[in-house]
Short mmCIF file of C-alpha atoms in Angstrom, two decimals:
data_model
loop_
_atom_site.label_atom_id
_atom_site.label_comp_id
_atom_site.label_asym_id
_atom_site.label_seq_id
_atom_site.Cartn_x
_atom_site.Cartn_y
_atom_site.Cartn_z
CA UNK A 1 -98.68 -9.68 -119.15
CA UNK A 2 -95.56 -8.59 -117.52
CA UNK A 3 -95.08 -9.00 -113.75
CA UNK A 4 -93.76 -5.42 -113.83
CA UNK A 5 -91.86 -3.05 -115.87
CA UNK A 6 -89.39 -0.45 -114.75
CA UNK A 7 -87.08 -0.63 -111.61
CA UNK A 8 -87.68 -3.46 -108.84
CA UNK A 9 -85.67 -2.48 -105.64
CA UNK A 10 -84.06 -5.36 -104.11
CA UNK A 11 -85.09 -4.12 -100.57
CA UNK A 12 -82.78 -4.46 -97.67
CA UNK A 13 -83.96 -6.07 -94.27
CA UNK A 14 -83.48 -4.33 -91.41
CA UNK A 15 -82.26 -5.23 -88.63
CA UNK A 16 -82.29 -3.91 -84.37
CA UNK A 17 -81.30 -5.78 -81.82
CA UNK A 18 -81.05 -9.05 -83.71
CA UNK A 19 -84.41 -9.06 -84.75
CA UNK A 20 -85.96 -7.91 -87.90
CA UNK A 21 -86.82 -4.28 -87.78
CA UNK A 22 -90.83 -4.03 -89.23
CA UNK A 23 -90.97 -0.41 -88.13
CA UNK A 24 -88.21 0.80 -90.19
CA UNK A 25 -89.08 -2.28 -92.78
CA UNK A 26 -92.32 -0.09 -93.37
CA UNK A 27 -91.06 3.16 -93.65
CA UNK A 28 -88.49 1.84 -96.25
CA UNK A 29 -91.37 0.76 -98.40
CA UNK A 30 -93.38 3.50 -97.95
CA UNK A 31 -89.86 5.55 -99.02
CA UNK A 32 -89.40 3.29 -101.95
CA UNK A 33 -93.31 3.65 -103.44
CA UNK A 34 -93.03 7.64 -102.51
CA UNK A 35 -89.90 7.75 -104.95
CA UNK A 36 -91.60 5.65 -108.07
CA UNK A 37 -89.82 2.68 -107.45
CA UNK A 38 -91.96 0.20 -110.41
CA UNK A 39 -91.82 -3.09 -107.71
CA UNK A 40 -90.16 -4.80 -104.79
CA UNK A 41 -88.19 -7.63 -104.25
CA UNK A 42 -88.27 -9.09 -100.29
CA UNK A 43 -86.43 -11.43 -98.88
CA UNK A 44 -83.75 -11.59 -102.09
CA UNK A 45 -79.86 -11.69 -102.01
CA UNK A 46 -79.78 -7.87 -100.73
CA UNK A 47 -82.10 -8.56 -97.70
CA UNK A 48 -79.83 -11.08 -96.22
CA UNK A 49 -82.33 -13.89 -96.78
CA UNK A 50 -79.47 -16.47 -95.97
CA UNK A 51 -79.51 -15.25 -92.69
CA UNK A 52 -82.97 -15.52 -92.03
CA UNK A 53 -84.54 -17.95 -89.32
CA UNK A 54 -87.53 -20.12 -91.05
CA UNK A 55 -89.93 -18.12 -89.11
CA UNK A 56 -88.27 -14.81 -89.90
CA UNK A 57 -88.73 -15.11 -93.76
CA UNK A 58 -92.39 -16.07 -93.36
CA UNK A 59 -92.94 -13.23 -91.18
CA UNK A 60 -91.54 -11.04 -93.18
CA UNK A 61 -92.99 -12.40 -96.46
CA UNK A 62 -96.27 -12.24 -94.55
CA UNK A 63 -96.32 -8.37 -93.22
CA UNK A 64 -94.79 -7.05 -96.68
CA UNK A 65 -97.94 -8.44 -98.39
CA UNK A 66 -100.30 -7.19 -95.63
CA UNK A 67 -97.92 -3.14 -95.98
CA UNK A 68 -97.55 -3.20 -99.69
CA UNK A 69 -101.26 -4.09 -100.37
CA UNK A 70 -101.64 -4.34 -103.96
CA UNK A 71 -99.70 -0.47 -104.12
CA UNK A 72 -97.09 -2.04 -106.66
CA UNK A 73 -95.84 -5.28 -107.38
CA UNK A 74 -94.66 -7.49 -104.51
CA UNK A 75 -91.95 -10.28 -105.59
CA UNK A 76 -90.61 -12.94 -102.89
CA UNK A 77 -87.72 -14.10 -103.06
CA UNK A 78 -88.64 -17.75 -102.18
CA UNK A 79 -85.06 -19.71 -103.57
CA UNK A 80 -83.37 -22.67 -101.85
CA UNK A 81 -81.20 -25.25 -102.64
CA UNK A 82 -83.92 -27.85 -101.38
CA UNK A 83 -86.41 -28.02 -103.65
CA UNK A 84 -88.76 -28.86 -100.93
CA UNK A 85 -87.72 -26.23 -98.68
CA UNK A 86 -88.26 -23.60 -101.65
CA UNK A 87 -91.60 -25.16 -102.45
CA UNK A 88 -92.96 -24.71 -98.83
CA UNK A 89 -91.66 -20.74 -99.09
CA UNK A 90 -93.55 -20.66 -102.23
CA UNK A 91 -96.55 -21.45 -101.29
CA UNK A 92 -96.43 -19.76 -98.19
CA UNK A 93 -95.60 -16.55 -100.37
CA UNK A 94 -98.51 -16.99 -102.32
CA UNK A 95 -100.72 -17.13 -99.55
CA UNK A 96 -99.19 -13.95 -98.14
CA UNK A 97 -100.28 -12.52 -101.71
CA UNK A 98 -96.99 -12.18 -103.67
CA UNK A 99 -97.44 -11.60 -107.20
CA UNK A 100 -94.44 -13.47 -108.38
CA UNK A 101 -91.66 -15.71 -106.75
CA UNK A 102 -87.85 -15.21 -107.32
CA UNK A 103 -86.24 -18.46 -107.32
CA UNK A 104 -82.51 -19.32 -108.20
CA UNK A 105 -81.12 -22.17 -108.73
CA UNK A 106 -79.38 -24.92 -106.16
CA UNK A 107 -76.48 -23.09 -104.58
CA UNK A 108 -73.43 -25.38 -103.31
CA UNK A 109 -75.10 -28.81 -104.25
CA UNK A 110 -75.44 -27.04 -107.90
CA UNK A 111 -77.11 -29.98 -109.74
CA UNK A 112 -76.90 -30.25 -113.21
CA UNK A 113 -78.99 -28.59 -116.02
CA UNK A 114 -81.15 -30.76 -115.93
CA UNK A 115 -81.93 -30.75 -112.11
CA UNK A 116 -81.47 -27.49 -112.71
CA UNK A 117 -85.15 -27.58 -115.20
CA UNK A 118 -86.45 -30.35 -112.23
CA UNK A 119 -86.49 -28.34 -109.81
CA UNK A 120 -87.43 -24.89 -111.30
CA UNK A 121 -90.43 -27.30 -112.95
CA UNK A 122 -91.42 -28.69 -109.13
CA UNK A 123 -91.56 -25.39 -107.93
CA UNK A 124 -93.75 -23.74 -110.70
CA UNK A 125 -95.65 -26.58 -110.58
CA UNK A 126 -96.78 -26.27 -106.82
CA UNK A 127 -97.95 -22.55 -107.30
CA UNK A 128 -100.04 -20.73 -109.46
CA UNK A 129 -98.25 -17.18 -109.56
CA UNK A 130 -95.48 -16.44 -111.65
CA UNK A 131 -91.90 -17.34 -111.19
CA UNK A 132 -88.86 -15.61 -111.99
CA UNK A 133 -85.84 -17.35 -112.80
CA UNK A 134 -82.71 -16.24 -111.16
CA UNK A 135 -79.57 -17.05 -112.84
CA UNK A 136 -76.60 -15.29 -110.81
CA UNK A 137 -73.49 -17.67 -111.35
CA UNK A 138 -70.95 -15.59 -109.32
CA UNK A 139 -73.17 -17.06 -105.98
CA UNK A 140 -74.49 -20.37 -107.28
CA UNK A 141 -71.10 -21.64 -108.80
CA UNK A 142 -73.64 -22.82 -111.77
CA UNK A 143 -75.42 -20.94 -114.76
CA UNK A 144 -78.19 -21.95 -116.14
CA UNK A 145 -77.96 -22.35 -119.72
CA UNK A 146 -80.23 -20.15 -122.66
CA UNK A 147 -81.38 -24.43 -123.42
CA UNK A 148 -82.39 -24.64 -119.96
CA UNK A 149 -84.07 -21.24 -120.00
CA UNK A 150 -85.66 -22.06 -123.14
CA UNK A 151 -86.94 -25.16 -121.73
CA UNK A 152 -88.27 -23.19 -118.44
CA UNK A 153 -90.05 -21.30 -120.39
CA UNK A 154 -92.31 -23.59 -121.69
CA UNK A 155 -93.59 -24.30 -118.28
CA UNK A 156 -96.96 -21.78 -118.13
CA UNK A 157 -96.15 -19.55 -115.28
CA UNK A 158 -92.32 -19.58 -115.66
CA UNK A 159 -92.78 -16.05 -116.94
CA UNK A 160 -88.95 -14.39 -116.24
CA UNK A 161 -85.85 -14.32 -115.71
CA UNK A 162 -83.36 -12.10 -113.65
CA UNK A 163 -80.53 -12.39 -115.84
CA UNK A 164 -76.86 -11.46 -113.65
CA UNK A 165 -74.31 -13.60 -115.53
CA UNK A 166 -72.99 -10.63 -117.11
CA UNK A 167 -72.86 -11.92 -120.24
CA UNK A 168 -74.59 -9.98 -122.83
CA UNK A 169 -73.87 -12.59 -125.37
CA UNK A 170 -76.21 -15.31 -123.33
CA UNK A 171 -78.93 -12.25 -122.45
CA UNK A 172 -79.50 -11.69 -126.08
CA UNK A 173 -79.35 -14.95 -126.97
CA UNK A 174 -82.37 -16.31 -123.81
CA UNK A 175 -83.96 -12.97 -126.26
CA UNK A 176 -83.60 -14.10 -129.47
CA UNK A 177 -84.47 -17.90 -128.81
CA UNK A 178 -87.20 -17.05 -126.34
CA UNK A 179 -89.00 -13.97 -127.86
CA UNK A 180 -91.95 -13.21 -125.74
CA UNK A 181 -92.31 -16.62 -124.06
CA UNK A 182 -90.15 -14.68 -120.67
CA UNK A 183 -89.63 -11.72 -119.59
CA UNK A 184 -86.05 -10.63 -118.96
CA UNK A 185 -84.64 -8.60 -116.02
CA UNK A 186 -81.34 -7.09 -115.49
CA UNK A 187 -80.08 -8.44 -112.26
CA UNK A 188 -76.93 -6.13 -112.54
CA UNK A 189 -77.01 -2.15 -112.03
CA UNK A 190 -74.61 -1.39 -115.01
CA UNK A 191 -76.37 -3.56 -117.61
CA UNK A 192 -79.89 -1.87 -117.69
CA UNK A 193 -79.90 -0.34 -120.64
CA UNK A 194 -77.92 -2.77 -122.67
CA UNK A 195 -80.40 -6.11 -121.62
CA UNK A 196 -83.34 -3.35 -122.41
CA UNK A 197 -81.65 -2.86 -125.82
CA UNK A 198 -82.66 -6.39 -126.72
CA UNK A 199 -85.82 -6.54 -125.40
CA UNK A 200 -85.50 -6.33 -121.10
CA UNK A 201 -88.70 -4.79 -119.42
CA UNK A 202 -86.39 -3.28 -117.19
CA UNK A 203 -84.34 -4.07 -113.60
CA UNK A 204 -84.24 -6.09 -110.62
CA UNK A 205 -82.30 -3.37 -108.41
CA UNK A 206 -79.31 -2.73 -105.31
CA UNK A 207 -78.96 0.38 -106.09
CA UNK A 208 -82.92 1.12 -106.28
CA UNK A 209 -82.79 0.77 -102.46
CA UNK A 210 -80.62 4.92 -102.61
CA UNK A 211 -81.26 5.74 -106.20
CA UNK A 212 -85.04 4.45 -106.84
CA UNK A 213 -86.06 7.83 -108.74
CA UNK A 214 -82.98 7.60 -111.15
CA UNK A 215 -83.72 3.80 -111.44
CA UNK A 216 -87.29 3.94 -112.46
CA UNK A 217 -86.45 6.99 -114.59
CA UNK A 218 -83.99 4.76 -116.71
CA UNK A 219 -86.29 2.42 -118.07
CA UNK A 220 -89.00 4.72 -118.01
CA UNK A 221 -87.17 6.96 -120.63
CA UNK A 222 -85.90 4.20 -122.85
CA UNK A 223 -89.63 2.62 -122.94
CA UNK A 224 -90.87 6.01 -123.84
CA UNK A 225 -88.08 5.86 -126.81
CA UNK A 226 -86.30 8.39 -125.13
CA UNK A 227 -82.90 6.59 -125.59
CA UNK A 228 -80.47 9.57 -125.28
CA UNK A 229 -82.07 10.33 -121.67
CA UNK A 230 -81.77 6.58 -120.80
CA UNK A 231 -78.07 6.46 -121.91
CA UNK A 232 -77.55 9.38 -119.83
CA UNK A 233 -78.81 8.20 -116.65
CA UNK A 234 -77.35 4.73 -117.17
CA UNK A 235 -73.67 6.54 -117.19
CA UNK A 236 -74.77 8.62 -114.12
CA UNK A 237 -76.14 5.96 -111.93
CA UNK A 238 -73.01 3.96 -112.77
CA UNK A 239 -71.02 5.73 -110.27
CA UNK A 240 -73.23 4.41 -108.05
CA UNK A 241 -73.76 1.05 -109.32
CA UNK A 242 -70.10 -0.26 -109.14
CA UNK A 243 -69.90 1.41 -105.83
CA UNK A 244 -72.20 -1.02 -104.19
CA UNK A 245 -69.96 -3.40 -105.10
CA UNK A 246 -67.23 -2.29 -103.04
CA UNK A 247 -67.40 -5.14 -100.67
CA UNK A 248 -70.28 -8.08 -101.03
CA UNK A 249 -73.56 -6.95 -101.35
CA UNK A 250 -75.40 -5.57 -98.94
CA UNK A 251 -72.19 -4.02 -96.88
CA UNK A 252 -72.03 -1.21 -99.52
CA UNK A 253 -75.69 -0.57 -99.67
CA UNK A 254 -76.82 -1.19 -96.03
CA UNK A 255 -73.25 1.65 -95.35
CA UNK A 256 -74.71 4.26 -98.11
CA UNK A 257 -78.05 4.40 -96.07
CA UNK A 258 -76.89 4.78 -92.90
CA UNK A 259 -74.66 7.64 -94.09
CA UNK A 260 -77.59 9.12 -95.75
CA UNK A 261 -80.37 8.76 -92.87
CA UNK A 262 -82.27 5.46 -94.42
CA UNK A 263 -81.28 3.66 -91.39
CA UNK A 264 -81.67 -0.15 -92.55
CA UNK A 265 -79.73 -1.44 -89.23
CA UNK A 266 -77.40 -3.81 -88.45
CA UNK A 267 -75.74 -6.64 -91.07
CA UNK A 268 -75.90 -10.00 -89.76
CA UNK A 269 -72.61 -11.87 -89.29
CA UNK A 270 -70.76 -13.12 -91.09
CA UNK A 271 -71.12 -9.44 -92.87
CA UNK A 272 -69.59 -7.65 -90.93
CA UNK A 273 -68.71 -3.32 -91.06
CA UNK A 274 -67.24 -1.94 -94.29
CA UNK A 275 -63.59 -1.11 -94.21
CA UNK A 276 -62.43 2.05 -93.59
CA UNK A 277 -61.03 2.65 -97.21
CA UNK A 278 -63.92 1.34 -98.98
CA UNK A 279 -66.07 3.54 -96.64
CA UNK A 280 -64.02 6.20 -97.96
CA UNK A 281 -64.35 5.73 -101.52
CA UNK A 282 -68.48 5.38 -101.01
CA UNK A 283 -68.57 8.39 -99.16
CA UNK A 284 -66.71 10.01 -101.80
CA UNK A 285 -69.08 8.54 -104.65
CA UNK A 286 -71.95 9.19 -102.30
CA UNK A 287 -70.68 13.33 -101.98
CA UNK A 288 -69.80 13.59 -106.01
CA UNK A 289 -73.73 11.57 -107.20
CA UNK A 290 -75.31 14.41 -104.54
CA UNK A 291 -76.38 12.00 -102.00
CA UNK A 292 -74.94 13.13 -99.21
#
């Protein structure tokens, strides 16, 4: 069974003061669930995990499982480049009742493919939920190969993989050479509907955290084999897609919300404010999508 299908928002963290913001944390999630978001992502790239203290990311991990309370899937983003480190979040995860862990691959120390399948293996190995594979080259320096996929896959609860290579020639290929042994994800806005195309069960989402109606709504209306509606929502979220991309994600995101009232704080250094002319360009995608 899949972990989820449909639109997983990669939720923001925010932040007052320096401190994590669990007040406005809740009301996001309550915001997200309201607008049919399918599942959600804490503590991933887009909430500034990186920045986290140790007891900040179990905090967190532990409150969204106590606020989100079975209502849809809850995924923790548990990655590290120490193995150990990424067990220990793991774990802890699972006690805080996550349904699945997101875990990329060594960052900066990279390792080699097959470290790569080590410690992906030690990791599954030391939980019983389901992990998600993140492959996202452009911040690892390293992608995992469809071999090394293919040989994750094998592993029992090694059940997906958020695919954000962007290369549609290596998603169809982890499709075609792992049929239904993972699930596969779009880890990239604009690529939804093509990764569905060849089997996807949907998104892992930025833009989910402003857009989480039009989100679930795309791969609602291709799995309901309503492709023209899915085509056009893919080409209308689009403007919005590349325009969190502006600067590095979150800047764009964590900007769009504040201009729009979902006040998800301060960025933690060393992001730092958006510049003025890529403000202007998101407010100007922001006015022509509606939003604002």
């Amino acid at each position: 069974m899949s972990i989820f299908t449909g639109s997983c928002v990669a939720l923001v963290t925010p932040f007052k003061d320096g401190k994590v913001d669990f007040e406005r944390f809740h009301k996001l999630i309550d915001w997200q669930i309201e607008n049919k978001t399918d599942a959600i992502l804490i503590a991933g790239t887009t909430g500034e995990t990186s920045t986290l203290t140790d007891d900040e990311h179990l905090e967190l991990l532990r409150d969204a499982g106590k606020y989100i309370n079975g209502r849809v899937p809850f995924v923790a983003g548990t990655g590290s480049n120490d193995t150990a480190y990424s067990i220990m979040l793991s774990q802890e995860a699972e006690k805080a009742g996550a349904d699945a862990c997101l875990i990329i691959n060594p960052y900066y120390n990279k390792s080699t493919q097959r470290g790569i399948i080590a410690h992906i293996t030690a990791i599954a190995n030391a939980i019983t939920i389901p992990v998600i594979i993140y492959n996202v080259p452009s911040r690892t320096g390293m992608n995992i190969s469809v071999a090394t996929i293919k040989e994750l896959s094998k592993i029992p609860n090694v059940a997906a993989v958020k695919e954000a290579s962007g290369d549609i020639s290596q998603v169809t290929e982890i499709a075609r050479v792992c049929g239904n042994d993972i699930d596969i994800y779009s880890g990239n806005d604009d690529h939804v509907l093509p990764i569905m195309a060849v089997g996807g069960k949907g998104v892992i989402s930025v833009s989910a955290n402003i857009i989480p109606e039009d989100m679930h709504e795309l791969v609602a209306s291709f799995m309901a084999g309503n492709i023209e509606r899915a085509r056009e929502l893919q080409f209308k979220t689009n403007l919005v897609n590349l325009a969190m991309f502006y600067e590095t994600n979150p800047i764009p995101v964590k900007t769009a919300m504040g201009l729009m009232g979902l006040d998800s704080g301060e960025m933690r250094l060393p992001l730092i404010e958006m510049e003025e002319a890529n403000k202007d360009k998101l407010i100007a995608d922001l006015k022509t999508y509606g939003l604002l």
